[in-house]
């Protein structure tokens, strides 16, 4: 739905899917202290919220994504946390929070300095920073 431009439908489907997915994850876990968490869902829903122009909701979802409830993460979940941090950086940079965006990207660099998907976010943040410097110099 999201890829085909039907963000409202994607939001509805993802909302319906979350409780069932969380119940499935909880059943699969052997730990009693496990809190169901699905990084992919947070990422998809955040992207959907951006498509719907609900940036504040997207920021909240990305924030949840980069601070998962469980101390341990599967490898794919860690990659999603990394990507979520980059997406959050891009989104807050567009809102003028360049210091916060740069801090988020710096956290990603410490984790893996060469992973390519952050490059668009890094480029955008750098361009916004240059534009701000140029504007203040006038």
PDB file of N, CA and C in Angstrom, residues 17-46 58-88:
ATOM      1  N   UNK A  17      -2.468  -4.890  12.272  1.00  0.00           N
ATOM      2  CA  UNK A  17      -1.483  -5.959  12.368  1.00  0.00           C
ATOM      3  C   UNK A  17      -0.722  -5.965  13.696  1.00  0.00           C
ATOM      4  N   UNK A  18      -0.487  -4.808  14.269  1.00  0.00           N
ATOM      5  CA  UNK A  18       0.392  -4.712  15.436  1.00  0.00           C
ATOM      6  C   UNK A  18       0.000  -5.619  16.608  1.00  0.00           C
ATOM      7  N   UNK A  19      -1.259  -5.626  17.074  1.00  0.00           N
ATOM      8  CA  UNK A  19      -1.571  -6.491  18.231  1.00  0.00           C
ATOM      9  C   UNK A  19      -1.356  -7.982  17.940  1.00  0.00           C
ATOM     10  N   UNK A  20      -1.701  -8.416  16.736  1.00  0.00           N
ATOM     11  CA  UNK A  20      -1.496  -9.833  16.382  1.00  0.00           C
ATOM     12  C   UNK A  20      -0.016 -10.166  16.329  1.00  0.00           C
ATOM     13  N   UNK A  21       0.774  -9.266  15.754  1.00  0.00           N
ATOM     14  CA  UNK A  21       2.219  -9.504  15.654  1.00  0.00           C
ATOM     15  C   UNK A  21       2.860  -9.522  17.040  1.00  0.00           C
ATOM     16  N   UNK A  22       2.455  -8.602  17.895  1.00  0.00           N
ATOM     17  CA  UNK A  22       3.015  -8.563  19.244  1.00  0.00           C
ATOM     18  C   UNK A  22       2.664  -9.831  20.029  1.00  0.00           C
ATOM     19  N   UNK A  23       1.443 -10.304  19.857  1.00  0.00           N
ATOM     20  CA  UNK A  23       1.040 -11.542  20.540  1.00  0.00           C
ATOM     21  C   UNK A  23       1.880 -12.716  20.042  1.00  0.00           C
ATOM     22  N   UNK A  24       2.114 -12.759  18.750  1.00  0.00           N
ATOM     23  CA  UNK A  24       2.952 -13.825  18.174  1.00  0.00           C
ATOM     24  C   UNK A  24       4.378 -13.751  18.725  1.00  0.00           C
ATOM     25  N   UNK A  25       4.944 -12.566  18.765  1.00  0.00           N
ATOM     26  CA  UNK A  25       6.299 -12.391  19.293  1.00  0.00           C
ATOM     27  C   UNK A  25       6.382 -12.799  20.759  1.00  0.00           C
ATOM     28  N   UNK A  26       5.350 -12.451  21.516  1.00  0.00           N
ATOM     29  CA  UNK A  26       5.336 -12.790  22.936  1.00  0.00           C
ATOM     30  C   UNK A  26       5.289 -14.309  23.130  1.00  0.00           C
ATOM     31  N   UNK A  27       4.492 -14.991  22.323  1.00  0.00           N
ATOM     32  CA  UNK A  27       4.404 -16.456  22.411  1.00  0.00           C
ATOM     33  C   UNK A  27       5.723 -17.116  22.051  1.00  0.00           C
ATOM     34  N   UNK A  28       6.451 -16.541  21.107  1.00  0.00           N
ATOM     35  CA  UNK A  28       7.722 -17.118  20.655  1.00  0.00           C
ATOM     36  C   UNK A  28       8.842 -16.908  21.677  1.00  0.00           C
ATOM     37  N   UNK A  29       8.724 -15.884  22.486  1.00  0.00           N
ATOM     38  CA  UNK A  29       9.778 -15.580  23.445  1.00  0.00           C
ATOM     39  C   UNK A  29       9.738 -16.562  24.608  1.00  0.00           C
ATOM     40  N   UNK A  30      10.898 -16.916  25.069  1.00  0.00           N
ATOM     41  CA  UNK A  30      11.016 -17.805  26.227  1.00  0.00           C
ATOM     42  C   UNK A  30      11.224 -17.003  27.512  1.00  0.00           C
ATOM     43  N   UNK A  31      11.340 -15.706  27.394  1.00  0.00           N
ATOM     44  CA  UNK A  31      11.630 -14.852  28.549  1.00  0.00           C
ATOM     45  C   UNK A  31      10.343 -14.228  29.081  1.00  0.00           C
ATOM     46  N   UNK A  32      10.187 -14.280  30.375  1.00  0.00           N
ATOM     47  CA  UNK A  32       8.998 -13.691  30.982  1.00  0.00           C
ATOM     48  C   UNK A  32       9.030 -12.170  30.968  1.00  0.00           C
ATOM     49  N   UNK A  33      10.223 -11.591  30.962  1.00  0.00           N
ATOM     50  CA  UNK A  33      10.343 -10.128  30.983  1.00  0.00           C
ATOM     51  C   UNK A  33      10.332  -9.517  29.580  1.00  0.00           C
ATOM     52  N   UNK A  34      10.080 -10.339  28.562  1.00  0.00           N
ATOM     53  CA  UNK A  34      10.106  -9.873  27.181  1.00  0.00           C
ATOM     54  C   UNK A  34       8.952  -8.905  26.913  1.00  0.00           C
ATOM     55  N   UNK A  35       9.272  -7.795  26.296  1.00  0.00           N
ATOM     56  CA  UNK A  35       8.271  -6.822  25.865  1.00  0.00           C
ATOM     57  C   UNK A  35       8.214  -6.903  24.343  1.00  0.00           C
ATOM     58  N   UNK A  36       7.084  -7.285  23.784  1.00  0.00           N
ATOM     59  CA  UNK A  36       7.006  -7.425  22.330  1.00  0.00           C
ATOM     60  C   UNK A  36       7.457  -6.145  21.620  1.00  0.00           C
ATOM     61  N   UNK A  37       8.340  -6.327  20.680  1.00  0.00           N
ATOM     62  CA  UNK A  37       8.871  -5.187  19.938  1.00  0.00           C
ATOM     63  C   UNK A  37       9.222  -5.658  18.531  1.00  0.00           C
ATOM     64  N   UNK A  38       8.771  -4.936  17.557  1.00  0.00           N
ATOM     65  CA  UNK A  38       8.989  -5.294  16.170  1.00  0.00           C
ATOM     66  C   UNK A  38       9.508  -4.054  15.455  1.00  0.00           C
ATOM     67  N   UNK A  39      10.811  -3.969  15.295  1.00  0.00           N
ATOM     68  CA  UNK A  39      11.443  -2.779  14.705  1.00  0.00           C
ATOM     69  C   UNK A  39      10.913  -2.491  13.308  1.00  0.00           C
ATOM     70  N   UNK A  40      10.687  -3.530  12.526  1.00  0.00           N
ATOM     71  CA  UNK A  40      10.187  -3.330  11.161  1.00  0.00           C
ATOM     72  C   UNK A  40       8.838  -2.615  11.167  1.00  0.00           C
ATOM     73  N   UNK A  41       7.967  -2.985  12.126  1.00  0.00           N
ATOM     74  CA  UNK A  41       6.663  -2.340  12.199  1.00  0.00           C
ATOM     75  C   UNK A  41       6.829  -0.857  12.484  1.00  0.00           C
ATOM     76  N   UNK A  42       7.675  -0.522  13.449  1.00  0.00           N
ATOM     77  CA  UNK A  42       7.898   0.887  13.775  1.00  0.00           C
ATOM     78  C   UNK A  42       8.429   1.650  12.558  1.00  0.00           C
ATOM     79  N   UNK A  43       9.357   1.034  11.839  1.00  0.00           N
ATOM     80  CA  UNK A  43       9.937   1.677  10.664  1.00  0.00           C
ATOM     81  C   UNK A  43       8.871   1.911   9.595  1.00  0.00           C
ATOM     82  N   UNK A  44       8.075   0.867   9.305  1.00  0.00           N
ATOM     83  CA  UNK A  44       7.032   1.006   8.281  1.00  0.00           C
ATOM     84  C   UNK A  44       5.975   2.028   8.685  1.00  0.00           C
ATOM     85  N   UNK A  45       5.557   1.990   9.933  1.00  0.00           N
ATOM     86  CA  UNK A  45       4.534   2.937  10.375  1.00  0.00           C
ATOM     87  C   UNK A  45       5.091   4.362  10.370  1.00  0.00           C
ATOM     88  N   UNK A  46       6.331   4.536  10.757  1.00  0.00           N
ATOM     89  CA  UNK A  46       6.929   5.876  10.716  1.00  0.00           C
ATOM     90  C   UNK A  46       6.984   6.396   9.281  1.00  0.00           C
ATOM     91  N   UNK A  58       5.591  10.457  13.326  1.00  0.00           N
ATOM     92  CA  UNK A  58       6.728   9.708  12.781  1.00  0.00           C
ATOM     93  C   UNK A  58       7.938   9.842  13.684  1.00  0.00           C
ATOM     94  N   UNK A  59       8.192  11.047  14.161  1.00  0.00           N
ATOM     95  CA  UNK A  59       9.324  11.276  15.068  1.00  0.00           C
ATOM     96  C   UNK A  59       9.170  10.423  16.324  1.00  0.00           C
ATOM     97  N   UNK A  60       7.951  10.375  16.878  1.00  0.00           N
ATOM     98  CA  UNK A  60       7.716   9.568  18.084  1.00  0.00           C
ATOM     99  C   UNK A  60       7.983   8.086  17.806  1.00  0.00           C
ATOM    100  N   UNK A  61       7.573   7.602  16.649  1.00  0.00           N
ATOM    101  CA  UNK A  61       7.811   6.196  16.298  1.00  0.00           C
ATOM    102  C   UNK A  61       9.296   5.915  16.099  1.00  0.00           C
ATOM    103  N   UNK A  62       9.991   6.799  15.419  1.00  0.00           N
ATOM    104  CA  UNK A  62      11.440   6.612  15.243  1.00  0.00           C
ATOM    105  C   UNK A  62      12.149   6.660  16.600  1.00  0.00           C
ATOM    106  N   UNK A  63      11.676   7.531  17.485  1.00  0.00           N
ATOM    107  CA  UNK A  63      12.283   7.626  18.811  1.00  0.00           C
ATOM    108  C   UNK A  63      12.106   6.311  19.569  1.00  0.00           C
ATOM    109  N   UNK A  64      10.921   5.712  19.476  1.00  0.00           N
ATOM    110  CA  UNK A  64      10.694   4.403  20.094  1.00  0.00           C
ATOM    111  C   UNK A  64      11.595   3.351  19.457  1.00  0.00           C
ATOM    112  N   UNK A  65      11.777   3.473  18.163  1.00  0.00           N
ATOM    113  CA  UNK A  65      12.557   2.486  17.422  1.00  0.00           C
ATOM    114  C   UNK A  65      14.027   2.494  17.818  1.00  0.00           C
ATOM    115  N   UNK A  66      14.571   3.656  18.090  1.00  0.00           N
ATOM    116  CA  UNK A  66      16.002   3.712  18.416  1.00  0.00           C
ATOM    117  C   UNK A  66      16.258   3.461  19.895  1.00  0.00           C
ATOM    118  N   UNK A  67      15.183   3.331  20.672  1.00  0.00           N
ATOM    119  CA  UNK A  67      15.291   2.992  22.093  1.00  0.00           C
ATOM    120  C   UNK A  67      14.428   1.762  22.368  1.00  0.00           C
ATOM    121  N   UNK A  68      14.806   0.611  21.806  1.00  0.00           N
ATOM    122  CA  UNK A  68      13.967  -0.576  21.961  1.00  0.00           C
ATOM    123  C   UNK A  68      13.843  -1.001  23.416  1.00  0.00           C
ATOM    124  N   UNK A  69      12.712  -1.634  23.765  1.00  0.00           N
ATOM    125  CA  UNK A  69      12.456  -1.988  25.158  1.00  0.00           C
ATOM    126  C   UNK A  69      13.309  -3.129  25.691  1.00  0.00           C
ATOM    127  N   UNK A  70      13.825  -3.963  24.830  1.00  0.00           N
ATOM    128  CA  UNK A  70      14.620  -5.105  25.267  1.00  0.00           C
ATOM    129  C   UNK A  70      16.097  -4.785  25.128  1.00  0.00           C
ATOM    130  N   UNK A  71      16.862  -5.187  26.112  1.00  0.00           N
ATOM    131  CA  UNK A  71      18.288  -4.924  26.073  1.00  0.00           C
ATOM    132  C   UNK A  71      18.990  -5.634  24.941  1.00  0.00           C
ATOM    133  N   UNK A  72      18.433  -6.696  24.480  1.00  0.00           N
ATOM    134  CA  UNK A  72      19.046  -7.476  23.403  1.00  0.00           C
ATOM    135  C   UNK A  72      18.256  -7.245  22.126  1.00  0.00           C
ATOM    136  N   UNK A  73      18.902  -7.339  21.027  1.00  0.00           N
ATOM    137  CA  UNK A  73      18.257  -7.190  19.728  1.00  0.00           C
ATOM    138  C   UNK A  73      18.809  -8.237  18.778  1.00  0.00           C
ATOM    139  N   UNK A  74      17.953  -8.746  17.942  1.00  0.00           N
ATOM    140  CA  UNK A  74      18.446  -9.605  16.880  1.00  0.00           C
ATOM    141  C   UNK A  74      19.195  -8.716  15.896  1.00  0.00           C
ATOM    142  N   UNK A  75      20.048  -9.318  15.088  1.00  0.00           N
ATOM    143  CA  UNK A  75      20.849  -8.546  14.147  1.00  0.00           C
ATOM    144  C   UNK A  75      19.983  -7.667  13.260  1.00  0.00           C
ATOM    145  N   UNK A  76      18.913  -8.232  12.711  1.00  0.00           N
ATOM    146  CA  UNK A  76      18.062  -7.428  11.833  1.00  0.00           C
ATOM    147  C   UNK A  76      17.430  -6.276  12.599  1.00  0.00           C
ATOM    148  N   UNK A  77      17.069  -6.505  13.859  1.00  0.00           N
ATOM    149  CA  UNK A  77      16.509  -5.426  14.652  1.00  0.00           C
ATOM    150  C   UNK A  77      17.509  -4.315  14.867  1.00  0.00           C
ATOM    151  N   UNK A  78      18.776  -4.680  15.075  1.00  0.00           N
ATOM    152  CA  UNK A  78      19.809  -3.664  15.252  1.00  0.00           C
ATOM    153  C   UNK A  78      19.988  -2.854  13.969  1.00  0.00           C
ATOM    154  N   UNK A  79      19.900  -3.504  12.827  1.00  0.00           N
ATOM    155  CA  UNK A  79      19.997  -2.769  11.560  1.00  0.00           C
ATOM    156  C   UNK A  79      18.830  -1.802  11.412  1.00  0.00           C
ATOM    157  N   UNK A  80      17.642  -2.219  11.847  1.00  0.00           N
ATOM    158  CA  UNK A  80      16.479  -1.345  11.754  1.00  0.00           C
ATOM    159  C   UNK A  80      16.629  -0.157  12.711  1.00  0.00           C
ATOM    160  N   UNK A  81      17.202  -0.389  13.883  1.00  0.00           N
ATOM    161  CA  UNK A  81      17.454   0.708  14.819  1.00  0.00           C
ATOM    162  C   UNK A  81      18.398   1.720  14.161  1.00  0.00           C
ATOM    163  N   UNK A  82      19.418   1.206  13.512  1.00  0.00           N
ATOM    164  CA  UNK A  82      20.387   2.055  12.829  1.00  0.00           C
ATOM    165  C   UNK A  82      19.708   2.882  11.737  1.00  0.00           C
ATOM    166  N   UNK A  83      18.908   2.216  10.908  1.00  0.00           N
ATOM    167  CA  UNK A  83      18.202   2.925   9.829  1.00  0.00           C
ATOM    168  C   UNK A  83      17.187   3.913  10.409  1.00  0.00           C
ATOM    169  N   UNK A  84      16.507   3.519  11.464  1.00  0.00           N
ATOM    170  CA  UNK A  84      15.546   4.421  12.100  1.00  0.00           C
ATOM    171  C   UNK A  84      16.206   5.684  12.619  1.00  0.00           C
ATOM    172  N   UNK A  85      17.406   5.541  13.169  1.00  0.00           N
ATOM    173  CA  UNK A  85      18.147   6.700  13.670  1.00  0.00           C
ATOM    174  C   UNK A  85      18.474   7.650  12.512  1.00  0.00           C
ATOM    175  N   UNK A  86      18.852   7.104  11.366  1.00  0.00           N
ATOM    176  CA  UNK A  86      19.150   7.939  10.197  1.00  0.00           C
ATOM    177  C   UNK A  86      17.888   8.653   9.698  1.00  0.00           C
ATOM    178  N   UNK A  87      16.769   7.926   9.652  1.00  0.00           N
ATOM    179  CA  UNK A  87      15.516   8.537   9.206  1.00  0.00           C
ATOM    180  C   UNK A  87      15.061   9.625  10.186  1.00  0.00           C
ATOM    181  N   UNK A  88      15.223   9.355  11.474  1.00  0.00           N
ATOM    182  CA  UNK A  88      14.880  10.352  12.482  1.00  0.00           C
ATOM    183  C   UNK A  88      15.757  11.594  12.312  1.00  0.00           C
TER     184      UNK A  88
END
